[in-house]
Every structure is written in structure tokens, then in C-alpha cells.
Short mmCIF file of C-alpha atoms in Angstrom, two decimals:
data_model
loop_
_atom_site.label_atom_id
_atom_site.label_comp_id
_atom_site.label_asym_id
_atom_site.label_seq_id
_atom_site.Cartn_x
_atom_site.Cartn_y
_atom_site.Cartn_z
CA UNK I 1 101.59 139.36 92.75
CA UNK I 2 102.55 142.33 91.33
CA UNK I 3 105.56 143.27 92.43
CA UNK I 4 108.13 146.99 92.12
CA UNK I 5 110.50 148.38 94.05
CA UNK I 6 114.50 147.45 94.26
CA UNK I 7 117.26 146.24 94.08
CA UNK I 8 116.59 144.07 91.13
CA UNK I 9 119.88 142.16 91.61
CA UNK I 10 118.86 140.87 95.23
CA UNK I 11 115.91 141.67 96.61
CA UNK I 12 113.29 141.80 93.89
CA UNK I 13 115.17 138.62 92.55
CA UNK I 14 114.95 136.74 95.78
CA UNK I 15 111.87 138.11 96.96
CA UNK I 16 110.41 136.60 93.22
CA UNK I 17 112.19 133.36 93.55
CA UNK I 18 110.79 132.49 96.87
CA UNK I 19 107.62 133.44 95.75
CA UNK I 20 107.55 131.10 92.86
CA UNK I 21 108.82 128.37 95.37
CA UNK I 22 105.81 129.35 97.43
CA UNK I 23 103.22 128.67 94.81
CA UNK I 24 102.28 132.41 93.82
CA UNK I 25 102.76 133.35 90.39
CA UNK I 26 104.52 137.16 90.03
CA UNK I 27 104.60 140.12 87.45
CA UNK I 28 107.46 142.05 87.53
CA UNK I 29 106.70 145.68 86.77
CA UNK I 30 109.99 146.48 84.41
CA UNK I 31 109.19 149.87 84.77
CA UNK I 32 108.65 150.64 88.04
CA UNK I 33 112.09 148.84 89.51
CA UNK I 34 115.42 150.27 90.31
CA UNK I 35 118.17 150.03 88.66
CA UNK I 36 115.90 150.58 85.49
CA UNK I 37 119.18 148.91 83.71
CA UNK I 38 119.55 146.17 86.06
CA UNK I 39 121.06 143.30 83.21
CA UNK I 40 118.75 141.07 84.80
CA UNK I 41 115.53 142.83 83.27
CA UNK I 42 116.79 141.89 79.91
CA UNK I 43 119.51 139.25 79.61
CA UNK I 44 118.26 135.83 78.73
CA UNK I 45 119.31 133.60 81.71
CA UNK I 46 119.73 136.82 83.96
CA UNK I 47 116.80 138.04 83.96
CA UNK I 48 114.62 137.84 87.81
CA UNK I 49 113.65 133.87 87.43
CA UNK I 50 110.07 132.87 87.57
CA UNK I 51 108.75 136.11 86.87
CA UNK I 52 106.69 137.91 83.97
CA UNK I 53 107.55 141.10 82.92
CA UNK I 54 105.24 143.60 82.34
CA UNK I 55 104.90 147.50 82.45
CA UNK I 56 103.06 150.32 84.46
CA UNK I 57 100.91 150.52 81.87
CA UNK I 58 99.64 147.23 81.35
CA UNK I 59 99.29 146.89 84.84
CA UNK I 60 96.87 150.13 84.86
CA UNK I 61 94.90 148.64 81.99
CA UNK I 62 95.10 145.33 83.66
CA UNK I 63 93.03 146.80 87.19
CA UNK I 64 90.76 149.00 84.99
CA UNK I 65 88.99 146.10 82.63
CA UNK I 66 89.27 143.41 85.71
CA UNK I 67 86.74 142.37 87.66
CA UNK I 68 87.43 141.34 91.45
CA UNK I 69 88.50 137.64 91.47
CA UNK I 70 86.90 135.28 93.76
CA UNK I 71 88.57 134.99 96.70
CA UNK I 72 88.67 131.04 96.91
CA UNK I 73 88.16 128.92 94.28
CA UNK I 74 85.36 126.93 94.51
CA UNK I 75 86.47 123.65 92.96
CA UNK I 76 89.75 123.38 95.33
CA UNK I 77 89.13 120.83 98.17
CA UNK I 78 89.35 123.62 101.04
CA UNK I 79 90.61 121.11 103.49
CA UNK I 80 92.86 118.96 104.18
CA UNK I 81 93.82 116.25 107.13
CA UNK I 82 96.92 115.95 108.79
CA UNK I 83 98.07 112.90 110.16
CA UNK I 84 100.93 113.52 112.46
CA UNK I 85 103.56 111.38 113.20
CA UNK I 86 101.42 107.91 113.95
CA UNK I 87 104.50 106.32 113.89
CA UNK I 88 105.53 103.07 115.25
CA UNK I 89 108.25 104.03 117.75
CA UNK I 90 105.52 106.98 119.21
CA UNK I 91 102.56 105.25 119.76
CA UNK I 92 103.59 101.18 120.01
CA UNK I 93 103.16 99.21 123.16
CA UNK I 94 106.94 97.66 122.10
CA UNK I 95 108.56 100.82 120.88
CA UNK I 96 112.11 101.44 122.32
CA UNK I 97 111.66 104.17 124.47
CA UNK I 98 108.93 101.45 126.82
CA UNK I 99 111.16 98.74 126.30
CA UNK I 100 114.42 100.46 127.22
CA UNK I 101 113.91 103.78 128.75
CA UNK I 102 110.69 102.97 131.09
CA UNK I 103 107.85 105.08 129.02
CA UNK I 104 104.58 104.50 129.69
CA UNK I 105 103.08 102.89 127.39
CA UNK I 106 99.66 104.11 125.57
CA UNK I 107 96.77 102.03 127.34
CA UNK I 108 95.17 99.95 124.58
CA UNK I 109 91.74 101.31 125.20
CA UNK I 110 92.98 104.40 124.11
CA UNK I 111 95.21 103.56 121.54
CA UNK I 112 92.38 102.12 120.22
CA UNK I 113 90.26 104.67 120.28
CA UNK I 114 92.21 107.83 118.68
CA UNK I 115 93.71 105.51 115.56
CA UNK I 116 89.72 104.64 115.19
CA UNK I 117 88.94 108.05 115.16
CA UNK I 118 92.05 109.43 113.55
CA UNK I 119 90.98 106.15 110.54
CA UNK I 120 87.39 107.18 110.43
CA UNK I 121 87.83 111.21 109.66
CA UNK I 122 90.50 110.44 107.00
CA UNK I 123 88.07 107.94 105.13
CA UNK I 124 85.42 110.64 105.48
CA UNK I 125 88.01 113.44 103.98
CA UNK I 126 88.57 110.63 101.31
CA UNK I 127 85.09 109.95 100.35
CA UNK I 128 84.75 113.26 99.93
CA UNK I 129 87.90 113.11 97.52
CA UNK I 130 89.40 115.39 99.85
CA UNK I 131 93.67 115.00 100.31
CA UNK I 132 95.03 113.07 103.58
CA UNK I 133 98.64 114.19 104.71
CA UNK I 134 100.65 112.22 106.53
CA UNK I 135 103.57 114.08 108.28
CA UNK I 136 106.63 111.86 110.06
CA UNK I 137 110.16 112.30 111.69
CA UNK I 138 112.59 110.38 109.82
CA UNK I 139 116.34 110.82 110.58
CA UNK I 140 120.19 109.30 109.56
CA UNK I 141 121.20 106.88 112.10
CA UNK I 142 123.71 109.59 113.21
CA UNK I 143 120.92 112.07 114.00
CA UNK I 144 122.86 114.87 111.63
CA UNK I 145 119.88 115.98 110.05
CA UNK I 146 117.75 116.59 113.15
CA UNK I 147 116.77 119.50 113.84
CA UNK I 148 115.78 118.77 117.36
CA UNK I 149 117.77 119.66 120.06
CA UNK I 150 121.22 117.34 120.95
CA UNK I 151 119.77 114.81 123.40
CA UNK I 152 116.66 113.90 124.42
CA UNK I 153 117.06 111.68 127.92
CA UNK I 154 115.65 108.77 125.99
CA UNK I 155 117.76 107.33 123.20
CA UNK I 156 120.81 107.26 125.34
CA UNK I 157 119.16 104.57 127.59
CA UNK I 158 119.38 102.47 124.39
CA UNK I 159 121.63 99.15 124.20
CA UNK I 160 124.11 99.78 120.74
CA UNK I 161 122.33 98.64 118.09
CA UNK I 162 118.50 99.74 118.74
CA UNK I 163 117.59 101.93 116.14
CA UNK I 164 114.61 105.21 116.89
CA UNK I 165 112.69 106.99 113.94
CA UNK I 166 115.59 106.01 111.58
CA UNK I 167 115.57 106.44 107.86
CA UNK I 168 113.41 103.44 105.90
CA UNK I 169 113.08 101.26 109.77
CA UNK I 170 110.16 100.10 111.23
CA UNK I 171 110.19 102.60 114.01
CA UNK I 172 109.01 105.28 110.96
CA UNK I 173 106.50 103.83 109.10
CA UNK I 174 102.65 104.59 110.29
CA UNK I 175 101.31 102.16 112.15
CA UNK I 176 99.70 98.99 110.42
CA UNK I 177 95.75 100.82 111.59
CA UNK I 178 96.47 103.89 109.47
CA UNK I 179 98.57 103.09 107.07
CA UNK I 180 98.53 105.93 103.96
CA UNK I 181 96.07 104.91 101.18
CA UNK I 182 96.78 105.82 97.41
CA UNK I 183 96.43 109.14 96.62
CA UNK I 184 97.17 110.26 100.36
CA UNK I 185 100.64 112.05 101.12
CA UNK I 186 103.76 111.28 103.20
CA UNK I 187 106.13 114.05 103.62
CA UNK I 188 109.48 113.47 106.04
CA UNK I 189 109.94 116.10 108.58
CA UNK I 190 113.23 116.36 110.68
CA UNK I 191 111.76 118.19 113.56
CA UNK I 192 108.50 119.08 114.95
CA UNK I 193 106.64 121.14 112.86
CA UNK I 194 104.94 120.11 109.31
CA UNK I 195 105.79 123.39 108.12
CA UNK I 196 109.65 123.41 109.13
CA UNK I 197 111.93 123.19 106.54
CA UNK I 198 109.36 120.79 104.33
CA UNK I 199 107.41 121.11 101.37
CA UNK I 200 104.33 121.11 103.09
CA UNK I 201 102.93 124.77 102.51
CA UNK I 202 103.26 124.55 98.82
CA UNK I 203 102.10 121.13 98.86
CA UNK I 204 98.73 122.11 100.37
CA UNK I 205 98.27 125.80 98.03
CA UNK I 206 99.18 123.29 95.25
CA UNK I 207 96.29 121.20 96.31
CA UNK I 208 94.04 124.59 97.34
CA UNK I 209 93.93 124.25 100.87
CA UNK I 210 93.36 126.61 103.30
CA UNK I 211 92.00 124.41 106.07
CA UNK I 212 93.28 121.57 107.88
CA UNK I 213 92.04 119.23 110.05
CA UNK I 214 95.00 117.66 112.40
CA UNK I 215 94.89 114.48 114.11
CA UNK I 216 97.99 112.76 116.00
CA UNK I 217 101.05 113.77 118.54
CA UNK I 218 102.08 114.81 120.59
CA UNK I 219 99.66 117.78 121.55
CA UNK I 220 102.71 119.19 123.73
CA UNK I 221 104.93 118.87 121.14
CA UNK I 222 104.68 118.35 117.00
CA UNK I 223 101.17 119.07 117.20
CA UNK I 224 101.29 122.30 118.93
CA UNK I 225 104.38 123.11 116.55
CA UNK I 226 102.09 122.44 113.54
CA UNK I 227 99.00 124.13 114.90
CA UNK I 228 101.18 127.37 115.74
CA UNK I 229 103.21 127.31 112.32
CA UNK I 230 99.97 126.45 110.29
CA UNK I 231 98.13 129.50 111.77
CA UNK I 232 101.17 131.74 111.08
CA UNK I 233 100.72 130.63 107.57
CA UNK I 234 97.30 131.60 107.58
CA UNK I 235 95.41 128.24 107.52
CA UNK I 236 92.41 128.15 110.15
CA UNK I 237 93.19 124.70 112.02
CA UNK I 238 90.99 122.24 113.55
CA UNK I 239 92.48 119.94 116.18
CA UNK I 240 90.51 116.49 116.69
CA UNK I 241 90.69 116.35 120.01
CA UNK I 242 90.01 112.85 120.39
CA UNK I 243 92.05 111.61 117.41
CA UNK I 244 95.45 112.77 118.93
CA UNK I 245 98.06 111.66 121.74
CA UNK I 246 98.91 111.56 125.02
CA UNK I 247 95.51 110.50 125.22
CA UNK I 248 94.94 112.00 128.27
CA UNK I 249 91.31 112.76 129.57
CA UNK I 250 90.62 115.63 130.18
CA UNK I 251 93.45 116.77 127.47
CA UNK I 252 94.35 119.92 129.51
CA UNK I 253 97.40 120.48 126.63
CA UNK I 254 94.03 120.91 124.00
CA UNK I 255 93.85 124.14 126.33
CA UNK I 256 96.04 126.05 124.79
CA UNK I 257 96.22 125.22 121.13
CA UNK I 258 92.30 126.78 121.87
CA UNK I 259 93.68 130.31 121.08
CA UNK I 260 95.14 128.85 117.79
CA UNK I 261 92.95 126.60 116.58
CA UNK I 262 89.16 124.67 117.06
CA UNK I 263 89.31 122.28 119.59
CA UNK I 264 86.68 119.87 118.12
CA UNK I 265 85.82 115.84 118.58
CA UNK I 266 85.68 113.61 115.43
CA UNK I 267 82.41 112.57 115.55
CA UNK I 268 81.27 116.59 115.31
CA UNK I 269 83.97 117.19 112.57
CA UNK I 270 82.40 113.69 110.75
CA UNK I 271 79.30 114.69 110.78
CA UNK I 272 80.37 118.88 109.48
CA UNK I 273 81.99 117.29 106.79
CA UNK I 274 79.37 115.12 105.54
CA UNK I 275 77.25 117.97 105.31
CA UNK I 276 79.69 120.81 103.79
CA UNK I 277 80.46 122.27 100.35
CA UNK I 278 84.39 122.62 99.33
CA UNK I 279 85.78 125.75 101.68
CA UNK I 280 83.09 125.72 103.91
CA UNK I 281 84.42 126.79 107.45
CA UNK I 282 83.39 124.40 110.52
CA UNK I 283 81.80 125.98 113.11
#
């Protein structure tokens, strides 16, 4: 990124300090800033953090002997899966909120059937060295760092003393079927998007993703949020429609992530994938 303009003391400063944070690497045109004798363009330790300087003219000679870069680089994975919250107290037949607060349980048939699927595309991302992301709620026992809204009509129904998606407990790890491999990724989320307030957007341009493949739940709730926030972000999702929860079937939810992302079933992802380059878009 190139980047001019003012004020050098806030917003060109910020605006390059996010950036870097972001994963985009900027050049500061010295030159072409305001205040021209903003301390920050020339004081060690002052000067706008993360960025290179450089002048209007370099930048001219820069354009005029450069060729158009590729738009994608061809050895970066393109893809990526994420796995989203296939957590113990979500998806278990004894999780808290069926023992003590009358939730239906997941039938077993099904339950079955998405982790299958849900296992089976993130061995075929892995075969094809491709990164696996696992994304999970994981909160104080106090709830302070949720970002969800106060209450939720289920924990209160709780006798003292049962714990639900708290810090390092069993309710947050994956579930035993799907449990992260080395090499995958686990990154702690306090609400219901991925993307909100967590690393994961520089985590996947650090990786050189620009697609992801989504399995997991719920489709009314932290996998629409994803979907939504992903898309905003500029990543072309694929939902497995299969692979994620409340099971239902038909999924009439899957309806309208449609306008945001492909609605597709494993086995037609599975068999894309063994067939596809790196960045190759499924149908």
C-alpha cells in the first residue's frame, strides 16, 4: 500500500499501524503527506510505525519499470476450513443445557453424520497440506469477557457449580471425533463470529487464504455470523451444508446464508478438492 494524505500524527499513523496489524505491508510517501514537518517523518522512535518511507519520485519510477503483479500467489494454499465451535457443551448428548435446561438433544444419527463429514473434508484439506481452523467460545467463569448479550435463558437454569464453555473445562474442548491434529489451528472467540475481535483475518492472509470452507454451528447463529463477517472481509465462503448443526433436514436456515455464501454438501466439496489446483474457485 502506498499510502499519502494527512494528518501524519493520527490518521496516516493509525491508518499504517492497523494496516501492519492487518498483514499488508505500507510505503509512506514522505513527500506527499501533511504536515511535511510532522516529527514523526523523521524522529527515530516517532516516526509512523511499520511503515517505509519513500518519495514521489521513487514511487513514479517504482510504477514505470513494474510489471503488474499476479493477483494471487500461486503457491499459497487458497483455502482454508473452518471448524466452528464443535464443542462439547454444543453438540453432546450430556451437555448442561439437555441435562439442566431441557434442550433437545442432537439425535445420534445425525450427530453422527455431520462430525463424519465435518472429519472427512478436514483430512481431505489436510492431505492436500491445506490449513484446518478450529474456531471456539471460551469464557471466565464470570462471563466478563463475553461479548454476547447478558443472559441467555439457559445458564440460569443451572444448579451452582455447573460450569458452560468455561476457560480450559471440558465443555470447550472439540469433541473427542474431531479433535485438532498438528499443524491445524485453535483460536478462542468470545462471541459469535470468527472474525470478531480475534486474530483470525491475519491469521488466514498470513497463511494466503482467500477461501474458506466452513463446517459446524449453529447455522442461525456463529455460523451465519462468520459467513456474513468473512464475506465482508472479502473471502468467498463455502458452507458444508451437511457438516454443520442443528442438523435439521431440510436446513431451511442454509437459505439464507445462500446470498452470502455456496451452499454445498461434503461429498461435492470432497470430490472439488481432490481435483483442484491451489486458489481454484469451487463451482
Amino acid at each position: 500500500l502506498l499510502i499519502a494524505g494527512g494528518g501524519v500524527v493520527d490518521t496516516v499513523t493509525d491508518t499504517v499501524r492497523t494496516a501492519g496489524l492487518l498483514g499488508y505491508w505500507t510505503h509512506v510517501v514522505q513527500d506527499a503527506l501533511y504536515p511535511l514537518d510532522a516529527p514523526e517523518l523523521r524522529t527515530p522512535g516517532l516516526r509512523v510505525p511499520g511503515g517505509q518511507r519513500t518519495s514521489l519520485a521513487e514511487v513514479l519510477q517504482l510504477v514505470a519499470n513494474t510489471e503488474r503483479a499476479a493477483e494471487i500467489d500461486a503457491s499459497a494454499p487458497g483455502y482454508a476450513m473452518l471448524i466452528i465451535d464443535m464443542q462439547n457443551d454444543f453438540i453432546r448428548p450430556d451437555r448442561p443445557p439437555v441435562v439442566y435446561s431441557g434442550a433437545a438433544p442432537i439425535p445420534p444419527e445425525k450427530r453422527e453424520r455431520m462430525l463424519g463429514n465435518a472429519s472427512g473434508a478436514a483430512a481431505a484439506m489436510r492431505a492436500r497440506g491445506w490449513p484446518v481452523v478450529y474456531l471456539k467460545i471460551s469464557w471466565r467463569t464470570d462471563q466478563l469477557d463475553s461479548v454476547h448479550p447478558n443472559g441467555n435463558g439457559v445458564t440460569e437454569r443451572f444448579p451452582e457449580g455447573v460450569t458452560y464453555l468455561v476457560n480450559d473445562s471440558w465443555g470447550t474442548e472439540v469433541v473427542a471425533e474431531l479433535a485438532p491434529q498438528p499443524g491445524d489451528f485453535v483460536v478462542e472467540k468470545k462471541g459469535a463470529s470468527g472474525f470478531g475481535l480475534t486474530y483470525l483475518h491475519r491469521l488466514l492472509r498470513n497463511l494466503g487464504v482467500h477461501r474458506c470452507l466452513v463446517a459446524g454451528g449453529s447455522v442461525t447463529g456463529c455460523v451465519r455470523a462468520t459467513v456474513m463477517d468473512g464475506t465482508a472481509l472479502g473471502y468467498d465462503m463455502t458452507v458444508l451444508a451437511d457438516a454443520t448443526y442443528p442438523p435439521e433436514s431440510p436446513q431451511p436456515h442454509l437459505d439464507f446464508l445462500a446470498p452470502w455464501a455456496r451452499v454445498r454438501t461434503t461429498d461435492e466439496v470432497i470430490a472439488e478438492l481432490a481435483q483442484m489446483t491451489a486458489g481454484a474457485p469451487i463451482a
